[in-house]
Coordinates of C-alpha atoms and ligand atoms in Angstrom, one line a residue:
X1 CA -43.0 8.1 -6.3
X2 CA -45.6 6.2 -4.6
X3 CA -46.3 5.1 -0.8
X4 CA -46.0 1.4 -1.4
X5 CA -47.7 0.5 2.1
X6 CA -50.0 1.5 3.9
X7 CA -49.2 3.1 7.1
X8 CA -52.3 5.0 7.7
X9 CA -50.5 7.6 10.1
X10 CA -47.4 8.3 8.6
X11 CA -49.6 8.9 5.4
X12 CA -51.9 11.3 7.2
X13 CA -48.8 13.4 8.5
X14 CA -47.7 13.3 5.7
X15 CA -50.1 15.0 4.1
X16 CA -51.0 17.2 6.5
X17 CA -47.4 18.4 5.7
X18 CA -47.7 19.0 1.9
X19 CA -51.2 21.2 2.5
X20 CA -49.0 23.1 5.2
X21 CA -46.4 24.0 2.1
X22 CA -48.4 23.9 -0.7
X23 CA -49.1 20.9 -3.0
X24 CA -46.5 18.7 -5.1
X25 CA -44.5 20.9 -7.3
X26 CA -46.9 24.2 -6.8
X27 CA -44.8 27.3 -6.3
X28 CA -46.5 29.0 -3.7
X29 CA -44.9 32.1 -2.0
X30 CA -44.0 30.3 1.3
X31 CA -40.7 32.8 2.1
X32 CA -40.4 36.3 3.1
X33 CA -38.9 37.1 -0.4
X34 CA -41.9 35.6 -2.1
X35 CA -39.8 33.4 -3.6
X36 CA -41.3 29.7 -3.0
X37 CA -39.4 26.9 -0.6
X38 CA -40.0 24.5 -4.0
X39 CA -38.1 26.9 -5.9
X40 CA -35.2 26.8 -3.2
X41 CA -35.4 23.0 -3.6
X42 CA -34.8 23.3 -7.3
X43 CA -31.5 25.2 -6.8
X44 CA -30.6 22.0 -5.1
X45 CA -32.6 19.3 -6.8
X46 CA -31.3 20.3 -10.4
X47 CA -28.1 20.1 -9.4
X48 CA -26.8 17.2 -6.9
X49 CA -25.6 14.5 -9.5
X50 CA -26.2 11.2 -7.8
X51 CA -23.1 9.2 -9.8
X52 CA -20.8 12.2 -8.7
X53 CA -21.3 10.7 -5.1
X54 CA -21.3 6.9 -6.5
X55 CA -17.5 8.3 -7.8
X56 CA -16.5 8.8 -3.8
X57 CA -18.3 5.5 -3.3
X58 CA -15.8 4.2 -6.0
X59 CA -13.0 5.6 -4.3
X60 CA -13.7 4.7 -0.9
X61 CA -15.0 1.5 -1.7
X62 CA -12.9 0.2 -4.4
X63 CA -9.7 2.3 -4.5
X64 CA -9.1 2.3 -1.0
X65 CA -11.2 -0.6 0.3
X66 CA -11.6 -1.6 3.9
X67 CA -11.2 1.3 6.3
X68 CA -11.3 0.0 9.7
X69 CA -11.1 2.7 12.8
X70 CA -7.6 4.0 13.3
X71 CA -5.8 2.3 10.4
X72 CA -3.8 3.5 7.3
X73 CA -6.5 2.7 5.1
X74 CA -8.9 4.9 7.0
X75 CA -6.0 7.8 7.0
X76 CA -6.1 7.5 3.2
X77 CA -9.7 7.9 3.3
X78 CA -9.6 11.0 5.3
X79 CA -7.2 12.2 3.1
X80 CA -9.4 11.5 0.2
X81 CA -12.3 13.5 2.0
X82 CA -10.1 16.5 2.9
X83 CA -8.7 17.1 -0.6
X84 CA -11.9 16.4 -2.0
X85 CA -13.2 19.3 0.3
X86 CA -10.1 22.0 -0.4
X87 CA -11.1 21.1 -3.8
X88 CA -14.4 22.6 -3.5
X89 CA -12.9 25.3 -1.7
X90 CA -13.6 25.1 1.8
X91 CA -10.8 25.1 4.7
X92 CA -10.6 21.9 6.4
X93 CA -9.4 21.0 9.8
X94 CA -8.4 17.2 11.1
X95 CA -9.3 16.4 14.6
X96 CA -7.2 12.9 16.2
X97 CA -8.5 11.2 18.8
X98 CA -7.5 7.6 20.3
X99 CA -9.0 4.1 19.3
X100 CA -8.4 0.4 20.9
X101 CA -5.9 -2.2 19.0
X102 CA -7.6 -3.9 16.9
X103 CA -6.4 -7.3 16.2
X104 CA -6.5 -7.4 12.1
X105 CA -5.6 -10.9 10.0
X106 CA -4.6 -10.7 6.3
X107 CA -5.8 -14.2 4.8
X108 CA -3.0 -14.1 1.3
X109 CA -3.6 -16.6 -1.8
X110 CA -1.5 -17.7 -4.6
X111 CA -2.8 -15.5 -7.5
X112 CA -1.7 -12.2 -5.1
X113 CA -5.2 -11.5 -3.7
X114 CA -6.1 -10.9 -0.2
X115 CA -8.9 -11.0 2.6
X116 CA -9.6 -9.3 5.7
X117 CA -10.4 -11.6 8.8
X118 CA -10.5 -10.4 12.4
X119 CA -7.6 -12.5 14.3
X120 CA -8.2 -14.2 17.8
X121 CA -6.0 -12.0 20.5
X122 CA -5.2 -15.3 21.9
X123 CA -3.9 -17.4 18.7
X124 CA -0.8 -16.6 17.0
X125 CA -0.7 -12.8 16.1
X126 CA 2.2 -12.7 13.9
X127 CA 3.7 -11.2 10.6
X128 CA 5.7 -14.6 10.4
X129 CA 3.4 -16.3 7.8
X130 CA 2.1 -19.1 8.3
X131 CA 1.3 -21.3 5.1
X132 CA -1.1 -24.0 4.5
X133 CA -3.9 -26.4 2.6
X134 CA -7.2 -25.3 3.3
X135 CA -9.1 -28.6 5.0
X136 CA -13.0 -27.4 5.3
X137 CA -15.1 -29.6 8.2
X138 CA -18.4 -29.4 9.2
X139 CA -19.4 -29.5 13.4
X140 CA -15.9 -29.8 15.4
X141 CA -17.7 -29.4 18.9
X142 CA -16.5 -33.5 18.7
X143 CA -12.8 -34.5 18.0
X144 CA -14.3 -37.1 16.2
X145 CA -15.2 -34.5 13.3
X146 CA -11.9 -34.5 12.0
X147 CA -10.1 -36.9 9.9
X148 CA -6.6 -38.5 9.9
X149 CA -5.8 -35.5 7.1
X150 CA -6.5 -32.7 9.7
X151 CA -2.9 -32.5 10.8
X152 CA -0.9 -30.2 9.4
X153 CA -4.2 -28.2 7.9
X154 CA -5.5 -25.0 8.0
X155 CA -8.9 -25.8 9.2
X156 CA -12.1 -23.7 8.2
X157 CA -15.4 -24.7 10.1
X158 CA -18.8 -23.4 10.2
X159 CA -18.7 -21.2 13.5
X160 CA -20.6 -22.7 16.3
X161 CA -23.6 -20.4 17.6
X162 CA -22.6 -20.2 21.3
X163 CA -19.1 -18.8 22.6
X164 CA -18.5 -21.9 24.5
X165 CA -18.9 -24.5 21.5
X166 CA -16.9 -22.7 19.3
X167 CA -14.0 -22.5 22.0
X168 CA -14.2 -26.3 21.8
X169 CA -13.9 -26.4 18.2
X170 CA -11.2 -24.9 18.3
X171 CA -9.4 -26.3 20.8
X172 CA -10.6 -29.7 19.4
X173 CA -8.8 -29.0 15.7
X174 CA -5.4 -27.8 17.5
X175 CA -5.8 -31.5 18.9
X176 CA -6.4 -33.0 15.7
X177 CA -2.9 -30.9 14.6
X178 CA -3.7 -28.2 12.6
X179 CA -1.9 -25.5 11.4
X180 CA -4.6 -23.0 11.5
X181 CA -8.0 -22.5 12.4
X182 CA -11.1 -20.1 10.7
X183 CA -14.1 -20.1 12.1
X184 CA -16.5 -18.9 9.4
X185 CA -19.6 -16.6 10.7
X186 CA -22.7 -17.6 9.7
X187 CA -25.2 -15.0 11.0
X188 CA -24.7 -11.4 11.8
X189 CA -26.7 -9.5 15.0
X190 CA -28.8 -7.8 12.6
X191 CA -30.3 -10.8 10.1
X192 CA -27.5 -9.8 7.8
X193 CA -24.9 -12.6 6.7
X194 CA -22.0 -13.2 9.2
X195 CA -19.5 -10.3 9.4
X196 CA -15.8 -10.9 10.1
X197 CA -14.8 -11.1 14.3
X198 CA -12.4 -11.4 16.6
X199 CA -12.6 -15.3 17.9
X200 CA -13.3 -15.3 22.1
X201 CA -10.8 -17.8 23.6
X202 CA -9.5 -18.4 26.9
X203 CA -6.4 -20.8 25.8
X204 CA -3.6 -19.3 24.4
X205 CA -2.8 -21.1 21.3
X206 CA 0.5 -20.8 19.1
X207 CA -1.2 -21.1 15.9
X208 CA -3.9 -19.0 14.5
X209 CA -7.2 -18.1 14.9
X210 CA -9.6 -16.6 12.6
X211 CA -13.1 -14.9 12.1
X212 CA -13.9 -15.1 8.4
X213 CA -16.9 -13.5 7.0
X214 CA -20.0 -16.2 6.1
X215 CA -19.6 -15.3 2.5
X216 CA -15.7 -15.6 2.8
X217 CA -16.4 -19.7 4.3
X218 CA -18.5 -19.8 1.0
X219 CA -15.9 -18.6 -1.3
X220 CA -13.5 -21.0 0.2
X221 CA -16.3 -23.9 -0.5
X222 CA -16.0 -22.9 -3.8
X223 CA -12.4 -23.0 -4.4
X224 CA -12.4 -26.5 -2.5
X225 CA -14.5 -27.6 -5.1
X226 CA -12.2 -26.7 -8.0
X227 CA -9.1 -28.5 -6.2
X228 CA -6.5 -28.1 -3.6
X229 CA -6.5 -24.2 -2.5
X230 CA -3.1 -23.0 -0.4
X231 CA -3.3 -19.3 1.9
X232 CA -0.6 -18.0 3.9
X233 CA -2.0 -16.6 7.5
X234 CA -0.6 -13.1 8.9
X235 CA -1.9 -11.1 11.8
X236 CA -1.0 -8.1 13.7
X237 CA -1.7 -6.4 16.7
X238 CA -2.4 -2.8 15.6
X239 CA -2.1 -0.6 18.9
X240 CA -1.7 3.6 19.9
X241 CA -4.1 3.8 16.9
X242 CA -5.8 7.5 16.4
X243 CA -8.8 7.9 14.2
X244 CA -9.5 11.2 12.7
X245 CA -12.8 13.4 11.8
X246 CA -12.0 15.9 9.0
X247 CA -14.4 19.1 9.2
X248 CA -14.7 21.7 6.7
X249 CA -16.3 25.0 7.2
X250 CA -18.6 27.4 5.4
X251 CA -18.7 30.5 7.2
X252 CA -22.2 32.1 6.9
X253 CA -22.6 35.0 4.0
X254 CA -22.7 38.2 7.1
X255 CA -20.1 37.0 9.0
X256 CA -21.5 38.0 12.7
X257 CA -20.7 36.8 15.9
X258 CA -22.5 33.1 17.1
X259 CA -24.2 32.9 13.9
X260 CA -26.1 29.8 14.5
X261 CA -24.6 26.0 13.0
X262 CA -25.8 23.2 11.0
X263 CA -24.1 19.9 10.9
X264 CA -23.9 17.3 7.5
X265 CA -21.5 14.5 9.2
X266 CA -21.3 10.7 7.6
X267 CA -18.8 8.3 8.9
X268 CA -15.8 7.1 6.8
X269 CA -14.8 4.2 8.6
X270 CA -15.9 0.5 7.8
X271 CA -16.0 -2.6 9.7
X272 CA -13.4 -5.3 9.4
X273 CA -13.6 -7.0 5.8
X274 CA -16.1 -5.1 4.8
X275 CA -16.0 -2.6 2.2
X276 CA -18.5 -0.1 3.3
X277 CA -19.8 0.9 -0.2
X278 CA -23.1 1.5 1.4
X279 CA -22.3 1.9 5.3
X280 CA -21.1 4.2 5.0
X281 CA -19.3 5.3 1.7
X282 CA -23.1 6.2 0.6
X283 CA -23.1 8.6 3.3
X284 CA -19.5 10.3 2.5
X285 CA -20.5 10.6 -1.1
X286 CA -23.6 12.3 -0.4
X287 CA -22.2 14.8 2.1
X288 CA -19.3 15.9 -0.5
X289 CA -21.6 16.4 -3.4
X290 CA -23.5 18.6 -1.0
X291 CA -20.6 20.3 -0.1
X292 CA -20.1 20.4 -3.8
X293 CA -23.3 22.1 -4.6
X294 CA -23.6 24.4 -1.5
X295 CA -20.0 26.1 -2.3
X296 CA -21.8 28.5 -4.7
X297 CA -24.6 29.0 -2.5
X298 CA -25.1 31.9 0.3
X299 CA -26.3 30.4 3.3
X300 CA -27.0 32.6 6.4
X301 CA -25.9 29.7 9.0
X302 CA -22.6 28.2 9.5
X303 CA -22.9 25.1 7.5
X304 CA -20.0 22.0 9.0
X305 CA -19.3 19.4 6.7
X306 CA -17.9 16.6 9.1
X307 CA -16.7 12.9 8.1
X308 CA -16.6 11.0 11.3
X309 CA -14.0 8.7 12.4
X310 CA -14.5 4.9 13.8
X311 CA -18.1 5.2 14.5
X312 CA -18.1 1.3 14.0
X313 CA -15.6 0.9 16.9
X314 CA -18.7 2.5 19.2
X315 CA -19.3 6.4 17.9
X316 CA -16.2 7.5 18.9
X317 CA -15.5 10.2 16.6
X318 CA -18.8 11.9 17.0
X319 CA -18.5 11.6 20.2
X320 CA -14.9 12.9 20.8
X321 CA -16.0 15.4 18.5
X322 CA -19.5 16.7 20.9
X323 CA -17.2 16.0 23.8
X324 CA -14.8 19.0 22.9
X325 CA -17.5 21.4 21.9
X326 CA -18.4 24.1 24.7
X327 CA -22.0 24.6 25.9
X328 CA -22.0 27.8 24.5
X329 CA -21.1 25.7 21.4
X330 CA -23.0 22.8 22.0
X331 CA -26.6 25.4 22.6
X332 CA -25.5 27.3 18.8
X333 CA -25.9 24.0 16.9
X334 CA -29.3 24.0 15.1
X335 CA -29.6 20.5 13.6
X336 CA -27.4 18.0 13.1
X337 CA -28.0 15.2 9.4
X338 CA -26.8 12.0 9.6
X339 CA -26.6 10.5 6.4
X340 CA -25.6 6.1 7.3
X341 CA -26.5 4.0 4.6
X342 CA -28.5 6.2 1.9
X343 CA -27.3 4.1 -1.3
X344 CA -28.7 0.6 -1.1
X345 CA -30.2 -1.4 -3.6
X346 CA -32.2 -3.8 -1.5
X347 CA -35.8 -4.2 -2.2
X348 CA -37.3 -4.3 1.4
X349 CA -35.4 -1.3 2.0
X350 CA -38.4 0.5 0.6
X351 CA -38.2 4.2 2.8
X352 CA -35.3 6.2 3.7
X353 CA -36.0 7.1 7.3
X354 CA -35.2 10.2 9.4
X355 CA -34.3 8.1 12.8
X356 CA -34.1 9.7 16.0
X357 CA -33.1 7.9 19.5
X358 CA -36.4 8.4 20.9
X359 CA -38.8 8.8 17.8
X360 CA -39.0 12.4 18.7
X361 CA -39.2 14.9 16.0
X362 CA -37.1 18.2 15.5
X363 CA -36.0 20.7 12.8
X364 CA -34.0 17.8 10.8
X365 CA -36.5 15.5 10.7
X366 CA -39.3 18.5 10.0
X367 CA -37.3 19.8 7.6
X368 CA -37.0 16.8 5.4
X369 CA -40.2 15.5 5.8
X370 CA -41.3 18.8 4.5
X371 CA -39.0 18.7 1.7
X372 CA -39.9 15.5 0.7
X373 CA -43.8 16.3 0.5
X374 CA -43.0 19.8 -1.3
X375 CA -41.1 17.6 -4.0
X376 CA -43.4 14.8 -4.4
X377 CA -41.0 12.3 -2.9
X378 CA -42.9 9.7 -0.3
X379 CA -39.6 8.1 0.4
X380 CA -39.0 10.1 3.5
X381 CA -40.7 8.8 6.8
X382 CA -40.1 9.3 10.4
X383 CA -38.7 6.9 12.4
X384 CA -37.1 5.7 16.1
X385 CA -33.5 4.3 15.8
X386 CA -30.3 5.0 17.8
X387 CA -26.9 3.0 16.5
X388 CA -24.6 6.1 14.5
X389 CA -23.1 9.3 14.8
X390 CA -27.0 10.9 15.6
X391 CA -26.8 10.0 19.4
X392 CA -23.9 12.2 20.8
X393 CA -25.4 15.1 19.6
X394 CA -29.3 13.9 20.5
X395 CA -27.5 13.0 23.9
X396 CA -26.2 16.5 24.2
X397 CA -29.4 18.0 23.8
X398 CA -28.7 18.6 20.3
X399 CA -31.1 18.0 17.6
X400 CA -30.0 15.5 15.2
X401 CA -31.6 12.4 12.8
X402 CA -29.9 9.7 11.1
X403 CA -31.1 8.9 7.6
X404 CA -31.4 5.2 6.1
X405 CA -33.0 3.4 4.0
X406 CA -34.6 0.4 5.9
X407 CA -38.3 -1.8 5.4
X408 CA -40.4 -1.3 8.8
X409 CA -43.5 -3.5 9.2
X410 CA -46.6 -1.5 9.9
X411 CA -48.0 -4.7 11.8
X412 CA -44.5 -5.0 13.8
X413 CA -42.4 -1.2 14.1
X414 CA -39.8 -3.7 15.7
X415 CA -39.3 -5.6 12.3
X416 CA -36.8 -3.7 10.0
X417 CA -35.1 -5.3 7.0
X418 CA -31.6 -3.8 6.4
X419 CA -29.6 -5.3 3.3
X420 CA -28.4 -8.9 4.4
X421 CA -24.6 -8.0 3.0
X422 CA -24.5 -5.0 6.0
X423 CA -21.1 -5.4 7.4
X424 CA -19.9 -7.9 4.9
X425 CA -16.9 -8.1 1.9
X426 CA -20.3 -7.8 0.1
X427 CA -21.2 -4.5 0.8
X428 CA -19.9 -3.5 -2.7
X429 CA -21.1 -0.8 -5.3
X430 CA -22.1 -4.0 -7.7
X431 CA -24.0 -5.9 -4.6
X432 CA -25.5 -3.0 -3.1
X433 CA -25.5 0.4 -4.4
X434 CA -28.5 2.2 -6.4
X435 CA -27.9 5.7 -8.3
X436 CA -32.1 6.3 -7.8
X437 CA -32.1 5.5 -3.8
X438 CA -28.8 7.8 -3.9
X439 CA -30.4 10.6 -5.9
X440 CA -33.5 10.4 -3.8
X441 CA -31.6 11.1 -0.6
X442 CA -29.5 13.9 -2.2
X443 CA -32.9 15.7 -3.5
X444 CA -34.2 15.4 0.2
X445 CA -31.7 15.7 2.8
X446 CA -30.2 18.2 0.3
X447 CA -33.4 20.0 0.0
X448 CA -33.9 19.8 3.9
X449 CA -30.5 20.9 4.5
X450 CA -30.9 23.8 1.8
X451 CA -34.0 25.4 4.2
X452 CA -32.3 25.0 7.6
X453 CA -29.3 27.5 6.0
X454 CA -29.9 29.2 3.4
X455 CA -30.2 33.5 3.2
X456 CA -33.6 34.4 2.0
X457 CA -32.9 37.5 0.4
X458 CA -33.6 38.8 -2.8
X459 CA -31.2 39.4 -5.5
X460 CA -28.8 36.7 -4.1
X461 CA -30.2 33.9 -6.2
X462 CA -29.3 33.2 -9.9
Ligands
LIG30 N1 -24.9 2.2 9.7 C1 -24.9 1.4 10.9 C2 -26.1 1.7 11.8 C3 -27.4 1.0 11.5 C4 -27.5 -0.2 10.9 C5 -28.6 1.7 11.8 C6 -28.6 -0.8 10.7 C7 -29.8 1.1 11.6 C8 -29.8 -0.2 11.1 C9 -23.7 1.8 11.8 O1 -22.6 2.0 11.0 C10 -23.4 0.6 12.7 O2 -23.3 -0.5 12.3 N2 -23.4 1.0 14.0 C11 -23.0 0.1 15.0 C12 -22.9 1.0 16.3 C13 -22.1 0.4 17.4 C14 -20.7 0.2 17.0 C15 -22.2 1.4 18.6 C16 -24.0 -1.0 15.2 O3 -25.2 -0.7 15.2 O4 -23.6 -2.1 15.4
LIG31 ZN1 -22.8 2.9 9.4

């Protein structure tokens, strides 16, 4: 693997990190038992199988689908994770804790399929269908936008930018009689296509409301184009909801007293309409084919295999979860990995980053960095980024990275390119998912991971 930039720092650190532990692939005796770190990484390397995790990706992504915070969907996906765990062997605990409603619309056609929306709280929240011909109009801020044929329509417009406009396109189609309104997104808050929302209003309406997905307004467009295309609008007010972080345990090989902790934890959930193949499947799938491969392996920490509830409804889970945990507890945790988006395939997404709050480094983003030089791999850089289940612990005190694969421009650190279909019904295995970007994380963070725990002694290595 090359550095495909040129980011004279980075490069020099990193560097200065692969003459600390001895050059690319050399087997220097770096470890008490004279047995070399890069052999340690092989244990792990040779064995993490990248389309093994793509298979959780599957199931999360594909055989369960959408998991937003607190619902069914994201039950079945703890489930998933838990079985997947007991499977391996492990004992696994689930930990509740509460999440707001979220207001959820279920967008039905004729040939039986279905699509996520977020429903305004103010329209019509109702499992009373409510069934119409789609009628697609460009502006709306005007009531002369819409035509004689409005009445009776479910209207779909392009979403006005500001909060304010938008309320007046919507209030200026319920004039015009329709049935229904969808605002589609058209931009999301990080470059990426619109995601699904909940519409702002201040009127109460009796009909419904909708935030569709950009590439859910496009679909539509298409379907216009090849005739008349019917949907039957439901919505419902989902409320006491309870999200869940599963946590299995590997007790250390000498079972003593405080034996220090290291964290994997990835979140489950997904946003609204979006299928989360990368965030955060990616991450799921990469933690349980660690799990996978550590079972067999003698590790002289406590090793805590955590999947994270509703992180996209604000971090909640892993911050319910550092809430609970005693100082005591809180001082025994070593280093927490954040795997969040380690599968895509987008092309600017060149590096997978080790992302701390403040840019500051610790034994997570140390030990990757160095795992990543001893292999060869130049994917791995350090990097400054808060926004997952890394801050809780950072805020604690507790060392912690997030890992992602992004594009940051040298000439801007400020720039980063994330894949445009983050947080959209396009974040799918076949729009953005690569076995190599997968495999590269697993070889690294698993690597990393592998020399924060393991039990350098002699004789307990095949
Ligand atoms: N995986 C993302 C975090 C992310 C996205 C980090 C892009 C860096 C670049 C995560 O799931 C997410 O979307 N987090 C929320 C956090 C919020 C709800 C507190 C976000 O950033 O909007
Ligand atoms: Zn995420």
């Amino acid at each position: 693997m090359v550095v495909k930039r040129t980011r004279s720092k980075v490069f020099a650190s990193l560097l200065a990190v692969s003459i600390a532990f001895g050059s690319v692939g050399s087997v220097s005796a770096d470890s008490p038992n004279g047995k070399s770190s890069y052999a340690h990484d092989q244990k792990v390397v040779a064995r993490v199988d990248a389309n093994r995790a793509i298979e959780h990706v599957r199931y999360l992504s594909e055989e369960i689908g959408t998991r937003p915070g607190g619902l069914e969907a994201e039950k079945r996906s703890a489930d998933y994770i838990a079985n997947t765990l007991r499977g391996y062997g492990y004992d696994v605990e689930y930990q509740y804790f509460p999440v707001a409603d979220q207001y959820i619309a279920n967008v039905a056609f004729n040939d039986g399929s279905t699509w996520e929306m977020g429903a305004a709280p103010n329209g019509k929240i109702s499992t009373e269908a409510v069934e119409g011909q789609v009628l697609f109009i460009e502006g709306g801020t005007s009531l002369t936008d819409f035509p004689s044929e409005a009445e009776g329509k479910i209207i779909v417009m392009p979403r006005a930018s500001s909060t304010s406009d938008y309320r007046k396109q919507v209030d200026n189609a319920v004039q015009a009689g329709a049935k229904g309104v969808i605002l589609q997104s058209l931009v999301g808050s990080r470059g990426n296509y619109g995601s699904t929302f909940n519409p702002s209003l201040l009127t109460t309406y009796d009909i419904p409301v909708y935030g569709a997905a950009f590439i859910q307004g496009e679909w539509l467009k298409e379907q216009l184009e090849e005739g008349p295309v019917e949907i039957s609008l439901t919505a419902k007010q989902y409320s006491n909801l309870q999200s869940v972080n599963v946590i299995a345990t590997k007790a250390p090989k000498t079972k003593r007293k405080n034996a220090k902790q290291v964290i994997l934890g990835a979140h489950h959930d997904s946003v609204v309409g979006a299928f989360g193949a990368n965030d955060n499947a990616s991450g799921v799938g990469l933690m349980l084919e660690l799990a996978r491969v550590f079972k067999g392996y003698n590790t002289e920490k406590e090793l805590k295999f955590i999947a994270f509830g509703a992180e996209e409804r604000g971090l909640l889970g892993s911050r319910y979860y550092v809430n609970q945990l005693t100082q005591e507890q809180k001082d025994n945790i070593e280093a927490v990995f954040v795997p969040d988006m380690v599968a895509t395939n987008y092309d600017k997404a060149k590096n997978l980053y080790a992302m701390t709050p403040d840019g500051s480094t610790n034994l997570v983003t140390d030990s990757t960095m160095a795992a990543g030089a001893r292999l060869g791999n130049s994917d791995i850089l350090p990097g400054t980024f808060g926004s997952s289940d890394h801050v809780p612990f950072h805020q604690a005190g507790i060392p912690a990275a997030l890992f992602i694969w992004m594009g940051i421009d040298s000439w801007d650190p400020l720039v980063y390119h994330i894949e445009k279909v983050y947080h959209t019904p396009q974040d799918t295995i076949a729009d953005n998912i690569s076995a190599e970007k997968m495999k590269s994380a697993l070889d690294i963070i698993g690597a990393g991971l592998f020399s924060t725990v393991r039990k350098d002694i002699p004789g307990l290595y095949k």
